[in-house]
Amino acid sequence: MKKIAIFVEGQTEQIFFHRLLIEIAGKNRIQINNYKLSGGSDASPRVRSFVGRYENSEAEVFVSIFDSGADNRVASDVRDNYDSLVKSGYGLIFGVRDVFPQFSLVDIPKLRTGLMFRIKTKPVEPVFILGVMEIEAWFIAEHSHFGRLDSRLTDHVVRGALGVDPKTFDLRNLPGPADSLHIVYSKVGRAYRKRKNQVEDTVERLDYAEMYLNFHQKFEDADVLFTKLQEYLS
């Protein structure tokens, strides 16, 4: 069985990657366990709490998604769990975090270098995926979801709310994508404040085939993510 570990910075990314992996790997091939990591200090280890699973008795791919609870814990959680994951047969390890609000676009090279500090790379080299500036930029880029969320969110309304056209604008330059998503949703009385039900509403309506086929050109990190998954799962 192939095994994938994904460390994410929070609930939004855990919900999104859970659904993304099901769509990419196929509902009949995959099992996913979700965990929350908390606590941790020099005197006590991090606590792992089980929060749910997508189960399939005939799964060929096993995925563990760990919510690190903070963007600055993702790399250290990858580092601290690396040996046990490799020993357990995990062949692909991801770390996922946003760039905003701690860093700006110009800081990304420094951020990427910092994420690899003291990270083992053999026999498995962990891959860090950045949401530039936040993973919500991917949600906005999959602009067809707006109409599925509410028919009143027409292209005209979305462009007016964002101030840019998500079909053509380089959304990596949108400083606060989550706030922008909230502004768009607010046009029809909805909200996006990263609450679980709000994230699930959005994630449920994304077109994953569109993201898998066309995000390679839009986001460098999506290209890395989808290429690594394709190589490992093929």
Short mmCIF file of C-alpha atoms in Angstrom, two decimals:
data_model
loop_
_atom_site.label_atom_id
_atom_site.label_comp_id
_atom_site.label_asym_id
_atom_site.label_seq_id
_atom_site.Cartn_x
_atom_site.Cartn_y
_atom_site.Cartn_z
CA MET A 1 0.00 0.00 0.00
CA LYS A 2 1.22 3.48 -0.84
CA LYS A 3 1.24 5.95 2.04
CA ILE A 4 1.11 9.76 1.97
CA ALA A 5 1.50 12.11 4.96
CA ILE A 6 0.35 15.72 4.74
CA PHE A 7 1.00 18.29 7.47
CA VAL A 8 -1.21 21.37 7.10
CA GLU A 9 -1.37 24.62 9.01
CA GLY A 10 -5.06 24.47 9.90
CA GLN A 11 -8.61 23.25 9.48
CA THR A 12 -9.16 24.91 6.09
CA GLU A 13 -6.25 23.10 4.49
CA GLN A 14 -7.20 19.80 6.17
CA ILE A 15 -10.75 19.95 4.77
CA PHE A 16 -9.50 20.98 1.32
CA PHE A 17 -6.74 18.36 1.02
CA HIS A 18 -9.07 15.63 2.32
CA ARG A 19 -11.47 16.32 -0.55
CA LEU A 20 -8.71 16.96 -3.09
CA LEU A 21 -7.05 13.58 -2.42
CA ILE A 22 -10.38 11.74 -2.73
CA GLU A 23 -11.01 13.42 -6.07
CA ILE A 24 -7.51 12.82 -7.43
CA ALA A 25 -6.84 9.30 -6.10
CA GLY A 26 -10.37 8.06 -6.62
CA LYS A 27 -13.04 7.25 -4.06
CA ASN A 28 -12.42 3.50 -4.33
CA ARG A 29 -8.66 3.61 -3.96
CA ILE A 30 -8.06 5.77 -0.93
CA GLN A 31 -8.41 5.83 2.83
CA ILE A 32 -7.78 9.05 4.77
CA ASN A 33 -7.24 9.54 8.49
CA ASN A 34 -7.35 13.08 9.90
CA TYR A 35 -5.54 14.13 13.04
CA LYS A 36 -5.09 17.28 15.11
CA LEU A 37 -1.69 17.99 16.67
CA SER A 38 -1.54 20.17 19.77
CA GLY A 39 0.64 21.18 22.67
CA GLY A 40 4.28 20.25 22.78
CA SER A 41 7.25 21.68 24.66
CA ASP A 42 10.68 20.68 25.86
CA ALA A 43 9.01 18.77 28.67
CA SER A 44 6.14 17.09 26.80
CA PRO A 45 5.59 15.75 23.27
CA ARG A 46 2.93 16.92 20.84
CA VAL A 47 -0.47 15.29 21.36
CA ARG A 48 -2.13 13.59 18.38
CA SER A 49 -5.95 13.49 18.39
CA PHE A 50 -7.97 11.54 15.83
CA VAL A 51 -10.67 13.73 14.23
CA GLY A 52 -12.17 11.59 11.47
CA ARG A 53 -11.58 9.38 8.45
CA TYR A 54 -12.66 8.52 4.94
CA GLU A 55 -12.66 4.73 4.99
CA ASN A 56 -12.44 2.09 2.29
CA SER A 57 -11.61 -1.53 3.03
CA GLU A 58 -10.16 -2.03 -0.48
CA ALA A 59 -8.03 1.10 -0.49
CA GLU A 60 -4.69 1.01 -2.27
CA VAL A 61 -3.57 4.43 -1.00
CA PHE A 62 -3.46 5.43 2.68
CA VAL A 63 -3.28 9.12 3.58
CA SER A 64 -2.75 10.76 6.97
CA ILE A 65 -3.53 14.48 7.19
CA PHE A 66 -2.19 16.23 10.29
CA ASP A 67 -3.50 19.67 11.32
CA SER A 68 -0.49 21.34 12.92
CA GLY A 69 -2.67 24.14 14.27
CA ALA A 70 -0.34 26.95 13.20
CA ASP A 71 1.65 27.80 10.10
CA ASN A 72 4.92 27.98 12.05
CA ARG A 73 4.47 24.38 13.37
CA VAL A 74 4.22 22.68 9.96
CA ALA A 75 7.96 22.33 9.27
CA SER A 76 8.82 21.28 12.84
CA ASP A 77 6.04 18.67 12.81
CA VAL A 78 7.41 17.27 9.54
CA ARG A 79 10.90 17.17 11.05
CA ASP A 80 9.80 15.61 14.36
CA ASN A 81 7.67 12.89 12.73
CA TYR A 82 9.96 12.12 9.79
CA ASP A 83 11.70 9.01 11.16
CA SER A 84 8.51 7.32 12.35
CA LEU A 85 6.72 8.07 9.08
CA VAL A 86 9.53 6.65 6.96
CA LYS A 87 9.76 3.60 9.24
CA SER A 88 5.99 3.08 8.76
CA GLY A 89 6.34 3.10 4.98
CA TYR A 90 5.25 6.60 4.03
CA GLY A 91 6.72 7.32 0.60
CA LEU A 92 5.48 10.88 0.12
CA ILE A 93 5.45 13.65 2.74
CA PHE A 94 3.99 17.14 2.23
CA GLY A 95 4.01 20.24 4.38
CA VAL A 96 1.38 22.87 3.50
CA ARG A 97 1.19 26.44 4.77
CA ASP A 98 0.15 29.93 3.69
CA VAL A 99 2.51 32.80 3.03
CA PHE A 100 0.17 35.54 4.37
CA PRO A 101 0.19 37.17 6.89
CA GLN A 102 3.70 36.44 8.22
CA PHE A 103 5.48 36.85 4.91
CA SER A 104 5.20 38.83 1.67
CA LEU A 105 5.89 37.77 -1.91
CA VAL A 106 9.51 38.93 -1.72
CA ASP A 107 10.05 36.74 1.35
CA ILE A 108 9.06 33.48 -0.38
CA PRO A 109 12.60 32.33 -1.32
CA LYS A 110 13.71 32.89 2.29
CA LEU A 111 10.60 31.10 3.56
CA ARG A 112 11.24 28.08 1.32
CA THR A 113 14.83 27.86 2.54
CA GLY A 114 13.74 28.14 6.17
CA LEU A 115 11.18 25.35 5.81
CA MET A 116 13.94 22.89 4.85
CA PHE A 117 16.10 23.75 7.89
CA ARG A 118 17.22 20.50 9.60
CA ILE A 119 14.76 18.49 7.48
CA LYS A 120 16.00 15.03 6.47
CA THR A 121 15.76 14.39 2.73
CA LYS A 122 16.73 10.71 2.49
CA PRO A 123 15.19 8.28 1.80
CA VAL A 124 12.12 10.53 1.36
CA GLU A 125 12.45 14.24 0.56
CA PRO A 126 9.53 16.19 2.08
CA VAL A 127 7.82 18.65 -0.24
CA PHE A 128 6.56 21.99 1.04
CA ILE A 129 3.55 23.52 -0.69
CA LEU A 130 2.84 27.23 -0.20
CA GLY A 131 -0.54 28.86 -0.51
CA VAL A 132 0.47 32.12 -2.16
CA MET A 133 -0.62 34.24 -0.48
CA GLU A 134 -3.26 31.92 1.06
CA ILE A 135 -4.80 28.65 -0.11
CA GLU A 136 -8.01 30.63 -0.68
CA ALA A 137 -6.32 32.08 -3.81
CA TRP A 138 -6.82 28.58 -5.31
CA PHE A 139 -10.52 28.73 -4.38
CA ILE A 140 -10.91 32.12 -6.10
CA ALA A 141 -8.98 30.91 -9.15
CA GLU A 142 -11.53 28.09 -9.50
CA HIS A 143 -14.01 30.90 -10.20
CA SER A 144 -16.80 28.64 -11.50
CA HIS A 145 -17.55 27.67 -7.88
CA PHE A 146 -19.07 31.10 -7.19
CA GLY A 147 -22.08 30.40 -9.40
CA ARG A 148 -22.56 26.95 -7.87
CA LEU A 149 -22.47 28.49 -4.38
CA ASP A 150 -25.09 31.10 -5.29
CA SER A 151 -26.48 31.89 -8.73
CA ARG A 152 -26.44 35.61 -7.91
CA LEU A 153 -22.62 35.51 -7.85
CA THR A 154 -22.29 36.20 -11.54
CA ASP A 155 -18.98 37.00 -13.23
CA HIS A 156 -19.95 40.70 -13.14
CA VAL A 157 -20.64 40.65 -9.39
CA VAL A 158 -17.44 38.70 -8.63
CA ARG A 159 -15.28 41.07 -10.70
CA GLY A 160 -16.88 44.08 -9.00
CA ALA A 161 -16.28 42.69 -5.52
CA LEU A 162 -12.70 41.58 -6.14
CA GLY A 163 -11.69 44.60 -8.20
CA VAL A 164 -9.96 42.20 -10.59
CA ASP A 165 -11.04 39.47 -13.00
CA PRO A 166 -10.18 36.08 -11.45
CA LYS A 167 -10.10 34.56 -14.94
CA THR A 168 -7.13 36.68 -15.98
CA PHE A 169 -5.57 38.25 -12.87
CA ASP A 170 -2.50 36.58 -11.32
CA LEU A 171 -4.09 35.75 -7.96
CA ARG A 172 -0.71 35.21 -6.31
CA ASN A 173 -0.67 39.03 -6.15
CA LEU A 174 -3.90 39.20 -4.14
CA PRO A 175 -2.63 40.11 -0.64
CA GLY A 176 -5.46 38.62 1.46
CA PRO A 177 -7.42 35.99 -0.52
CA ALA A 178 -9.53 34.83 2.44
CA ASP A 179 -10.73 38.38 3.07
CA SER A 180 -11.39 38.79 -0.66
CA LEU A 181 -13.44 35.61 -0.67
CA HIS A 182 -15.47 37.01 2.24
CA ILE A 183 -16.09 40.25 0.33
CA VAL A 184 -17.44 38.32 -2.66
CA TYR A 185 -19.66 36.06 -0.56
CA SER A 186 -20.95 39.09 1.36
CA LYS A 187 -22.58 40.33 -1.83
CA VAL A 188 -25.23 37.64 -1.38
CA GLY A 189 -25.39 37.65 2.42
CA ARG A 190 -22.90 34.84 2.93
CA ALA A 191 -19.65 34.89 4.91
CA TYR A 192 -16.22 33.31 4.73
CA ARG A 193 -14.41 33.47 8.06
CA LYS A 194 -12.73 30.06 7.83
CA ARG A 195 -15.42 28.41 9.96
CA LYS A 196 -15.76 24.68 9.31
CA ASN A 197 -19.19 24.85 7.65
CA GLN A 198 -18.10 27.78 5.46
CA VAL A 199 -14.97 26.01 4.28
CA GLU A 200 -16.94 22.82 3.60
CA ASP A 201 -19.51 24.79 1.56
CA THR A 202 -16.74 26.18 -0.63
CA VAL A 203 -14.70 22.98 -0.92
CA GLU A 204 -17.82 21.01 -1.87
CA ARG A 205 -18.37 23.24 -4.89
CA LEU A 206 -14.87 23.36 -6.35
CA ASP A 207 -14.24 21.76 -9.73
CA TYR A 208 -11.27 19.48 -8.99
CA ALA A 209 -10.85 18.37 -12.58
CA GLU A 210 -10.44 22.01 -13.59
CA MET A 211 -7.89 22.56 -10.81
CA TYR A 212 -5.92 19.43 -11.67
CA LEU A 213 -5.79 20.21 -15.39
CA ASN A 214 -5.22 23.96 -15.36
CA PHE A 215 -3.63 25.00 -12.06
CA HIS A 216 -0.19 23.80 -13.18
CA GLN A 217 0.10 27.02 -15.16
CA LYS A 218 -1.45 29.30 -12.54
CA PHE A 219 0.38 28.31 -9.35
CA GLU A 220 3.95 27.04 -9.08
CA ASP A 221 3.11 25.12 -5.90
CA ALA A 222 0.04 23.49 -7.45
CA ASP A 223 2.26 22.31 -10.28
CA VAL A 224 4.66 20.71 -7.78
CA LEU A 225 1.81 19.19 -5.76
CA PHE A 226 -0.03 17.63 -8.69
CA THR A 227 3.16 16.44 -10.38
CA LYS A 228 4.39 14.71 -7.21
CA LEU A 229 1.01 13.09 -6.63
CA GLN A 230 0.79 11.91 -10.22
CA GLU A 231 4.29 10.40 -10.07
CA TYR A 232 3.66 8.64 -6.76
CA LEU A 233 0.17 7.36 -7.50
CA SER A 234 0.82 6.16 -11.06
#
